[in-house]
CSV table of C-alpha atoms and ligand atoms in Angstrom, one decimal:
chain,number,residue,atom,x,y,z
V,1,MET,CA,0.0,0.0,0.0
V,2,GLY,CA,1.5,3.2,-1.2
V,3,HIS,CA,-0.3,5.8,0.8
V,4,ARG,CA,0.5,7.2,4.2
V,5,ALA,CA,-3.0,7.4,5.4
V,6,GLU,CA,-6.4,6.1,4.3
V,7,ALA,CA,-10.0,6.3,5.3
V,8,ARG,CA,-11.6,2.8,4.8
V,9,ILE,CA,-15.3,3.1,4.1
V,10,ASP,CA,-17.2,-0.1,5.0
V,11,ILE,CA,-20.0,-0.3,2.4
V,12,ASN,CA,-21.7,-3.2,4.3
V,13,ALA,CA,-21.9,-1.1,7.4
V,14,LEU,CA,-23.5,1.8,5.4
V,15,SER,CA,-26.2,-0.4,3.9
V,16,SER,CA,-26.9,-2.2,7.2
V,17,ASN,CA,-27.3,1.2,8.9
V,18,ILE,CA,-29.7,2.4,6.1
V,19,ALA,CA,-31.8,-0.8,6.4
V,20,TYR,CA,-31.9,-0.5,10.2
V,21,LEU,CA,-32.8,3.2,10.2
V,22,LYS,CA,-35.5,2.6,7.6
V,23,SER,CA,-37.1,-0.2,9.6
V,24,LYS,CA,-36.8,2.0,12.8
V,25,ALA,CA,-38.5,5.0,11.0
V,26,GLY,CA,-41.2,3.0,9.2
V,27,VAL,CA,-41.3,5.7,6.5
V,28,ASP,CA,-39.1,6.7,3.6
V,29,LEU,CA,-35.5,7.7,4.3
V,30,LEU,CA,-33.5,10.7,2.9
V,31,ALA,CA,-29.8,10.0,3.1
V,32,VAL,CA,-28.0,13.2,4.0
V,33,VAL,CA,-24.8,13.4,1.9
V,34,LYS,CA,-23.9,17.0,2.3
V,35,ALA,CA,-20.3,18.0,3.0
V,36,ASP,CA,-18.8,15.2,1.0
V,37,ALA,CA,-21.1,12.8,2.7
V,38,TYR,CA,-19.7,13.8,6.1
V,39,GLY,CA,-16.2,13.2,4.8
V,40,HIS,CA,-17.1,9.7,3.4
V,41,GLY,CA,-17.2,10.8,-0.3
V,42,LEU,CA,-20.2,12.4,-1.9
V,43,LEU,CA,-20.6,10.5,-5.2
V,44,GLU,CA,-19.7,7.0,-3.8
V,45,ILE,CA,-21.9,7.4,-0.8
V,46,GLY,CA,-24.8,8.9,-2.8
V,47,LEU,CA,-24.7,6.0,-5.3
V,48,LEU,CA,-24.3,3.4,-2.5
V,49,ALA,CA,-27.1,4.9,-0.5
V,50,GLU,CA,-29.4,4.7,-3.5
V,51,LYS,CA,-28.4,1.1,-4.1
V,52,SER,CA,-29.0,0.3,-0.4
V,53,GLY,CA,-32.6,1.5,-0.4
V,54,ALA,CA,-32.4,5.2,0.4
V,55,ASP,CA,-35.5,6.9,-1.1
V,56,TRP,CA,-34.1,10.4,-1.3
V,57,LEU,CA,-30.7,12.2,-1.1
V,58,GLY,CA,-30.3,15.4,0.7
V,59,VAL,CA,-27.5,18.0,0.4
V,60,ALA,CA,-26.8,21.5,1.4
V,61,LEU,CA,-25.6,23.0,-1.9
V,62,LEU,CA,-27.0,22.9,-5.3
V,63,GLU,CA,-23.5,22.1,-6.7
V,64,GLU,CA,-23.6,18.9,-4.6
V,65,ALA,CA,-27.0,17.9,-6.0
V,66,ILE,CA,-25.9,18.6,-9.6
V,67,ALA,CA,-22.8,16.5,-9.1
V,68,LEU,CA,-24.9,13.6,-7.8
V,69,ARG,CA,-27.3,13.9,-10.8
V,70,THR,CA,-24.6,14.0,-13.4
V,71,HIS,CA,-23.0,10.9,-11.9
V,72,GLY,CA,-26.2,8.9,-12.3
V,73,VAL,CA,-28.3,9.3,-9.1
V,74,ARG,CA,-32.0,8.8,-10.1
V,75,ILE,CA,-33.8,9.1,-6.8
V,76,PRO,CA,-35.2,12.5,-5.8
V,77,ILE,CA,-32.6,14.9,-4.5
V,78,LEU,CA,-33.3,17.9,-2.2
V,79,ALA,CA,-30.8,20.8,-1.8
V,80,TRP,CA,-31.7,23.0,1.2
V,81,LEU,CA,-29.1,25.8,1.2
V,82,VAL,CA,-30.1,27.5,-2.0
V,83,PRO,CA,-30.1,31.3,-1.5
V,84,PRO,CA,-31.6,33.9,-3.9
V,85,GLY,CA,-29.2,34.2,-6.9
V,86,SER,CA,-28.7,30.4,-7.1
V,87,ASP,CA,-28.7,28.7,-10.5
V,88,PHE,CA,-32.4,27.6,-10.2
V,89,SER,CA,-32.7,26.8,-13.9
V,90,THR,CA,-29.9,24.2,-13.7
V,91,ALA,CA,-31.7,22.8,-10.7
V,92,VAL,CA,-34.9,22.4,-12.7
V,93,LYS,CA,-33.0,21.0,-15.6
V,94,HIS,CA,-31.6,18.3,-13.4
V,95,ASP,CA,-34.8,17.6,-11.6
V,96,ILE,CA,-33.5,18.7,-8.3
V,97,ASP,CA,-35.9,19.8,-5.5
V,98,VAL,CA,-34.9,23.0,-3.7
V,99,ALA,CA,-35.8,24.3,-0.3
V,100,VAL,CA,-37.3,27.8,-0.3
V,101,ALA,CA,-36.8,29.8,2.9
V,102,SER,CA,-37.5,33.3,1.9
V,103,ILE,CA,-40.0,35.3,-0.1
V,104,SER,CA,-37.3,36.6,-2.4
V,105,ALA,CA,-36.2,33.0,-3.2
V,106,LEU,CA,-39.8,32.0,-3.9
V,107,GLU,CA,-40.2,35.0,-6.3
V,108,GLU,CA,-37.0,34.2,-8.0
V,109,ILE,CA,-37.7,30.5,-8.5
V,110,SER,CA,-41.3,31.3,-9.6
V,111,ARG,CA,-39.8,33.0,-12.7
V,112,ILE,CA,-38.2,29.7,-13.9
V,113,PRO,CA,-40.4,27.8,-16.4
V,114,ASN,CA,-41.7,24.3,-15.9
V,115,LYS,CA,-42.9,24.5,-12.4
V,116,PRO,CA,-39.8,24.0,-10.2
V,117,ARG,CA,-40.2,21.5,-7.4
V,118,ILE,CA,-39.8,23.2,-4.0
V,119,HIS,CA,-39.9,22.3,-0.3
V,120,ILE,CA,-41.1,25.1,2.0
V,121,GLU,CA,-38.7,25.3,4.9
V,122,ILE,CA,-40.2,26.5,8.2
V,123,ASP,CA,-38.3,27.8,11.2
V,124,THR,CA,-40.1,26.1,14.1
V,125,GLY,CA,-37.8,27.2,16.8
V,126,MET,CA,-34.1,26.6,15.9
V,127,THR,CA,-33.9,30.2,14.6
V,128,ARG,CA,-31.6,29.2,11.7
V,129,GLY,CA,-33.0,28.3,8.3
V,130,GLY,CA,-36.7,28.6,7.2
V,131,PHE,CA,-39.6,31.0,7.2
V,132,LEU,CA,-40.2,32.9,10.4
V,133,ASP,CA,-40.9,36.7,10.1
V,134,GLU,CA,-42.0,36.3,6.5
V,135,TRP,CA,-44.5,33.5,7.3
V,136,ALA,CA,-47.7,35.6,7.1
V,137,GLU,CA,-46.5,37.0,3.8
V,138,LEU,CA,-45.8,33.5,2.5
V,139,LEU,CA,-49.4,32.5,3.2
V,140,LYS,CA,-50.5,35.3,0.9
V,141,SER,CA,-48.0,34.4,-1.9
V,142,ASP,CA,-48.7,33.0,-5.3
V,143,PHE,CA,-47.7,29.4,-5.6
V,144,SER,CA,-49.2,28.8,-9.1
V,145,ARG,CA,-45.8,28.7,-10.8
V,146,VAL,CA,-44.1,26.2,-8.5
V,147,ASP,CA,-44.8,22.6,-7.5
V,148,VAL,CA,-44.8,22.4,-3.7
V,149,ILE,CA,-43.6,18.8,-3.1
V,150,GLY,CA,-42.6,19.2,0.5
V,151,VAL,CA,-42.7,21.1,3.7
V,152,PHE,CA,-40.0,20.7,6.4
V,153,SER,CA,-38.2,22.0,9.4
V,154,HIS,CA,-35.2,21.0,11.5
V,155,PHE,CA,-34.8,20.1,15.2
V,156,ALA,CA,-32.4,22.0,17.4
V,157,ARG,CA,-32.4,19.5,20.3
V,158,ALA,CA,-33.5,16.1,19.0
V,159,ASP,CA,-30.4,14.6,20.7
V,160,GLU,CA,-32.1,15.5,24.0
V,161,PRO,CA,-35.2,13.3,24.0
V,162,GLY,CA,-37.9,14.7,26.3
V,163,GLN,CA,-36.7,18.3,25.9
V,164,GLN,CA,-39.7,20.6,25.8
V,165,GLN,CA,-38.3,22.4,22.8
V,166,ASN,CA,-38.8,19.3,20.7
V,167,VAL,CA,-42.5,19.2,21.6
V,168,ASP,CA,-42.8,22.9,20.9
V,169,GLN,CA,-41.1,22.5,17.5
V,170,LEU,CA,-43.4,19.6,16.6
V,171,ILE,CA,-46.5,21.6,17.5
V,172,SER,CA,-45.3,24.6,15.6
V,173,PHE,CA,-44.6,22.4,12.5
V,174,THR,CA,-48.1,20.8,12.7
V,175,THR,CA,-49.8,24.1,13.1
V,176,LYS,CA,-48.0,25.7,10.1
V,177,VAL,CA,-48.6,22.7,7.9
V,178,GLN,CA,-52.3,23.1,8.8
V,179,GLN,CA,-52.1,26.8,7.9
V,180,LEU,CA,-50.7,25.8,4.5
V,181,ALA,CA,-53.6,23.4,4.0
V,182,GLU,CA,-56.1,26.2,4.7
V,183,ILE,CA,-54.8,28.1,1.7
V,184,GLY,CA,-54.9,25.0,-0.4
V,185,ILE,CA,-51.2,24.0,-0.2
V,186,ASN,CA,-50.9,20.3,0.7
V,187,PRO,CA,-47.4,19.1,0.0
V,188,PRO,CA,-47.2,15.3,-0.2
V,189,ILE,CA,-43.9,15.1,1.7
V,190,LYS,CA,-43.6,16.4,5.2
V,191,HIS,CA,-40.3,16.0,7.0
V,192,LEU,CA,-38.9,17.0,10.3
V,193,SER,CA,-36.7,14.2,11.8
V,194,ASN,CA,-32.9,14.1,11.8
V,195,SER,CA,-31.0,11.0,13.0
V,196,ALA,CA,-31.7,11.6,16.7
V,197,ALA,CA,-35.4,12.1,16.1
V,198,THR,CA,-35.5,9.0,13.8
V,199,LEU,CA,-34.1,6.9,16.7
V,200,PHE,CA,-36.0,8.5,19.6
V,201,ASP,CA,-39.1,10.4,18.4
V,202,HIS,CA,-41.4,8.3,16.4
V,203,GLN,CA,-44.2,11.0,16.4
V,204,SER,CA,-42.1,13.3,14.2
V,205,ALA,CA,-41.4,10.9,11.4
V,206,PHE,CA,-44.3,12.1,9.1
V,207,ASN,CA,-43.5,10.5,5.7
V,208,LEU,CA,-39.8,11.0,5.4
V,209,VAL,CA,-36.8,11.1,7.8
V,210,ARG,CA,-33.5,12.8,7.0
V,211,THR,CA,-30.6,10.8,8.5
V,212,GLY,CA,-27.0,11.9,8.4
V,213,ILE,CA,-24.8,10.9,11.3
V,214,ALA,CA,-26.6,7.7,12.2
V,215,MET,CA,-26.3,6.5,8.6
V,216,TYR,CA,-22.5,6.8,9.0
V,217,GLY,CA,-22.8,4.6,12.1
V,218,LEU,CA,-22.2,7.3,14.6
V,219,THR,CA,-24.2,8.6,17.5
V,220,PRO,CA,-25.9,12.0,17.4
V,221,ASP,CA,-24.7,12.6,20.9
V,222,ILE,CA,-22.5,10.2,22.9
V,223,LYS,CA,-23.5,11.7,26.3
V,224,SER,CA,-27.3,11.7,26.0
V,225,LEU,CA,-27.9,8.8,23.6
V,226,GLY,CA,-25.0,6.4,24.1
V,227,ASP,CA,-22.4,5.2,21.6
V,228,SER,CA,-22.8,3.5,18.2
V,229,LYS,CA,-23.0,0.1,19.7
V,230,THR,CA,-25.7,1.1,22.2
V,231,LEU,CA,-27.7,2.4,19.2
V,232,SER,CA,-27.1,-0.7,17.0
V,233,LEU,CA,-25.2,1.4,14.5
V,234,LYS,CA,-22.0,0.3,12.6
V,235,PRO,CA,-19.3,3.0,12.2
V,236,VAL,CA,-18.6,3.3,8.5
V,237,MET,CA,-15.3,5.0,8.5
V,238,GLN,CA,-12.1,3.5,9.8
V,239,LEU,CA,-9.1,5.9,9.6
V,240,ARG,CA,-5.6,4.4,9.3
V,241,ALA,CA,-2.2,6.0,9.0
V,242,LYS,CA,1.4,4.9,8.6
V,243,LEU,CA,4.1,5.4,11.2
V,244,HIS,CA,6.6,7.1,8.9
V,245,LEU,CA,9.2,6.8,11.6
V,246,VAL,CA,9.6,4.9,14.9
V,247,LYS,CA,12.4,5.9,17.3
V,248,LYS,CA,13.6,5.1,20.8
V,249,VAL,CA,14.1,8.2,22.9
V,250,PRO,CA,15.3,8.7,26.5
V,251,ALA,CA,13.3,10.2,29.4
V,252,GLY,CA,13.4,14.0,29.3
V,253,SER,CA,13.0,14.4,25.5
V,254,PRO,CA,11.0,17.4,24.5
V,255,VAL,CA,8.5,16.5,21.8
V,256,GLY,CA,7.2,18.7,19.0
V,257,TYR,CA,6.6,22.5,18.6
V,258,GLY,CA,6.9,24.4,21.8
V,259,ALA,CA,8.2,21.3,23.6
V,260,SER,CA,4.7,21.1,25.1
V,261,ALA,CA,5.4,17.5,26.2
V,262,ILE,CA,8.5,15.9,27.6
V,263,THR,CA,8.9,12.1,27.8
V,264,SER,CA,8.7,11.0,31.4
V,265,THR,CA,10.5,7.7,30.8
V,266,ASP,CA,12.6,6.0,28.1
V,267,THR,CA,10.1,5.1,25.5
V,268,THR,CA,9.4,4.4,21.8
V,269,LEU,CA,7.8,7.2,19.8
V,270,GLY,CA,5.8,6.7,16.6
V,271,ILE,CA,5.6,9.6,14.1
V,272,VAL,CA,2.2,9.3,12.4
V,273,ALA,CA,1.9,10.6,8.9
V,274,MET,CA,-1.2,12.7,9.3
V,275,GLY,CA,-1.7,16.2,10.7
V,276,TYR,CA,-4.1,19.1,11.0
V,277,ALA,CA,-4.0,19.6,7.2
V,278,ASP,CA,-5.6,16.2,7.1
V,279,GLY,CA,-8.2,16.9,9.7
V,280,ILE,CA,-6.4,15.8,12.9
V,281,PRO,CA,-7.4,18.5,15.3
V,282,ARG,CA,-4.4,20.5,16.5
V,283,ILE,CA,-5.9,20.7,20.0
V,284,ALA,CA,-6.5,17.0,20.3
V,285,GLN,CA,-5.2,15.6,23.6
V,286,GLY,CA,-6.2,12.3,25.1
V,287,ALA,CA,-6.7,10.5,21.8
V,288,GLY,CA,-4.1,8.6,19.8
V,289,VAL,CA,-3.7,5.5,17.7
V,290,PHE,CA,-4.1,1.8,18.2
V,291,PHE,CA,-1.3,-0.6,17.4
V,292,ASP,CA,-0.6,-4.2,18.3
V,293,GLY,CA,-3.6,-4.4,20.6
V,294,LYS,CA,-2.7,-1.3,22.6
V,295,ARG,CA,-3.6,2.4,22.6
V,296,ALA,CA,-0.7,4.8,22.0
V,297,PRO,CA,-1.7,8.3,23.1
V,298,ILE,CA,-0.7,11.5,21.3
V,299,ILE,CA,2.3,13.2,22.8
V,300,GLY,CA,3.1,16.9,22.1
V,301,ARG,CA,1.3,19.1,19.6
V,302,VAL,CA,-0.2,18.0,16.4
V,303,SER,CA,1.7,19.4,13.4
V,304,MET,CA,0.4,20.1,9.9
V,305,ASP,CA,1.4,16.8,8.3
V,306,GLN,CA,2.2,14.6,11.3
V,307,PHE,CA,1.8,13.9,15.0
V,308,VAL,CA,3.7,11.9,17.5
V,309,VAL,CA,2.4,9.0,19.7
V,310,ASP,CA,3.9,7.3,22.7
V,311,LEU,CA,4.1,3.6,21.9
V,312,GLY,CA,5.7,2.5,25.1
V,313,ALA,CA,9.3,1.4,25.9
V,314,ASP,CA,8.8,-2.2,24.8
V,315,SER,CA,6.9,-1.5,21.6
V,316,SER,CA,7.6,-3.8,18.6
V,317,ALA,CA,6.5,-1.1,16.1
V,318,HIS,CA,8.7,-0.4,13.1
V,319,SER,CA,8.8,2.5,10.6
V,320,GLY,CA,6.2,1.8,8.0
V,321,ASP,CA,3.8,0.0,10.2
V,322,TRP,CA,0.1,0.9,10.0
V,323,VAL,CA,-1.9,2.1,13.0
V,324,THR,CA,-5.6,2.7,13.5
V,325,VAL,CA,-6.4,6.4,14.2
V,326,PHE,CA,-10.1,5.6,14.8
V,327,GLY,CA,-12.4,2.7,14.2
V,328,ASP,CA,-15.5,1.1,15.6
V,329,GLY,CA,-13.8,0.5,19.0
V,330,SER,CA,-14.5,-3.2,19.0
V,331,HIS,CA,-10.8,-4.1,19.6
V,332,GLY,CA,-10.1,-1.2,21.9
V,333,GLU,CA,-9.1,1.3,19.3
V,334,TYR,CA,-10.1,5.0,19.7
V,335,THR,CA,-13.4,6.0,18.0
V,336,ALA,CA,-14.5,9.1,16.3
V,337,ASP,CA,-16.3,9.9,19.5
V,338,ASP,CA,-13.1,9.6,21.5
V,339,TRP,CA,-11.4,12.0,19.0
V,340,GLY,CA,-14.4,14.4,19.3
V,341,ALA,CA,-14.1,14.4,23.1
V,342,ALA,CA,-10.3,14.8,22.9
V,343,SER,CA,-10.8,17.9,20.7
V,344,LEU,CA,-13.6,19.7,22.5
V,345,SER,CA,-15.8,18.7,19.5
V,346,ILE,CA,-18.1,16.0,18.2
V,347,ASN,CA,-17.8,13.0,15.9
V,348,TYR,CA,-19.6,14.9,13.1
V,349,GLU,CA,-16.7,17.4,12.9
V,350,ILE,CA,-14.0,14.7,13.2
V,351,VAL,CA,-15.2,12.7,10.1
V,352,THR,CA,-16.3,15.7,8.1
V,353,ARG,CA,-12.9,17.4,8.3
V,354,ILE,CA,-10.8,14.5,7.1
V,355,GLY,CA,-9.0,16.2,4.3
V,356,PRO,CA,-8.9,15.6,0.6
V,357,ARG,CA,-5.3,14.3,0.8
V,358,VAL,CA,-6.6,11.2,2.5
V,359,PRO,CA,-7.8,8.6,0.0
V,360,ARG,CA,-11.1,7.0,0.7
V,361,ILE,CA,-11.1,3.2,0.1
V,362,TYR,CA,-14.4,1.5,-0.4
V,363,ALA,CA,-14.7,-2.1,0.5
V,364,PRO,CA,-16.9,-4.4,2.5
V,365,HIS,CA,-14.8,-4.9,5.6
V,366,VAL,CA,-14.9,-7.4,8.3
V,367,TYR,CA,-13.8,-5.8,11.5
I,1,PLP,C1,-27.4,18.0,8.4
I,1,PLP,C2,-28.9,17.9,8.4
I,1,PLP,C3,-29.6,16.7,8.7
I,1,PLP,C4,-28.9,15.5,9.2
I,1,PLP,O1,-28.6,15.6,10.6
I,1,PLP,P1,-28.0,14.4,11.4
I,1,PLP,O2,-28.0,14.8,12.8
I,1,PLP,O3,-26.7,14.2,10.9
I,1,PLP,O4,-28.9,13.2,11.1
I,1,PLP,C5,-31.0,16.7,8.5
I,1,PLP,N1,-31.6,17.8,8.1
I,1,PLP,C6,-31.0,19.0,7.8
I,1,PLP,C7,-31.8,20.1,7.3
I,1,PLP,C8,-29.6,19.1,7.9
I,1,PLP,O5,-29.0,20.2,7.6
C-alpha cells in the first residue's frame, strides 16, 4: 500500500445502517450526503445509499446535488441551502428539489419555467433556516408557478429526547402545515426528523426522515444517547495511517513544537503521517492511535502533516507499520467519539474534516 493514510469506508456497514434506520423509521428515508457525505465521499456514498434503499438524497448545496445527478443518481434529491441568486434553472433541468426559505427565493424560482419542485422550509424554533418573520407574507403568496412537493423543518435539540423544545417545534410544525392546508397547499412530503429524532421520536417521522450521522454509524450525541454500539449502528469510516518513523528516545526528551510535552521515561515514539492539514485537530489531547492491541496516546502538539504518539518502551513497532487512528472501537481502538471528546468537539466534525489528501477506500470490511 503506497499511501501514508487512508479512510476505509465499509460499504456493508453503510447499507446495514440504512436498512436499520428505515425499519426504525417505518417511513421513507432521505440519506444526508452534504459536506462530501460527512467526509465519506459524496458520489460514492450517494450512489451506494441509492443502491442500499435510500428513497431520497439530501444535500446543502446545489452544486452537490448537480454532481450527484450528473453521476447517475436517479432518486429525488433535495438541496436546502439555496439562496436567492442560485442557479435555479440548472436545478430544474436536473430535476433537483430545492428548499425555499424566503419570499425573495420564492419569487425568483417562480420565474423559472416548468414548475420548479420546491420544499417550504419552516423555522419552528431553531432560529436558523426557514420562514419565520415572513410566514404571514408566505401565506399570501402566489404558488401557481411552483410545484410544492414538500414542507419541512429542523430540530435543534432532538439529541435530548424529552426536551420541551422538541415538543414545541413539533406543535409549531403541525400548526403551520395546517395553515398551508387552509390556503390549499398540501405538500405530499412532510419531514422534520434528523438522526436523533429518527431513533428516539417516532411521532415526528411524518412521511420522510433525514438521516445523516446515524447512517454513517455514529451517535448523534454520545452523552445523552450512548455510543454507536448502544444504538445498534455500525461505524462506516475507519481511519488508518502509517508510522513514517519509529524511534527510541530517552526520558526527558522534548516532543514537538513548543516542547509542550517531555517524555517521562525512556520510550518508543511513533511519528504518524497525518496532521491538522488532514483533519487531525491540533488541540486533540487524550486520543491517539491503536497498534498491536494497545492504545498509544498523542504526545506533544499535532503538526500540519504529522503527530507523535507514545508507543511505550517495549513496543515492537517499526517505521512503515500501519496504525488505526479511529475505528469502531471493538478491539479497543479509539473511536470518532473519542477524538471528538479529545478535541472539545463531536464525531460529526471529526469525520467531516478528514481532508482531501486522505484517499477513501471503499470495501466491504470485516472488523
Ligand atoms: C445535516 C442535516 C440533517 C442531518 O442531521 P443528522 O443529525 O446528521 O442526522 C438533517 N436535516 C437537515 C436540514 C440538515 O441540515
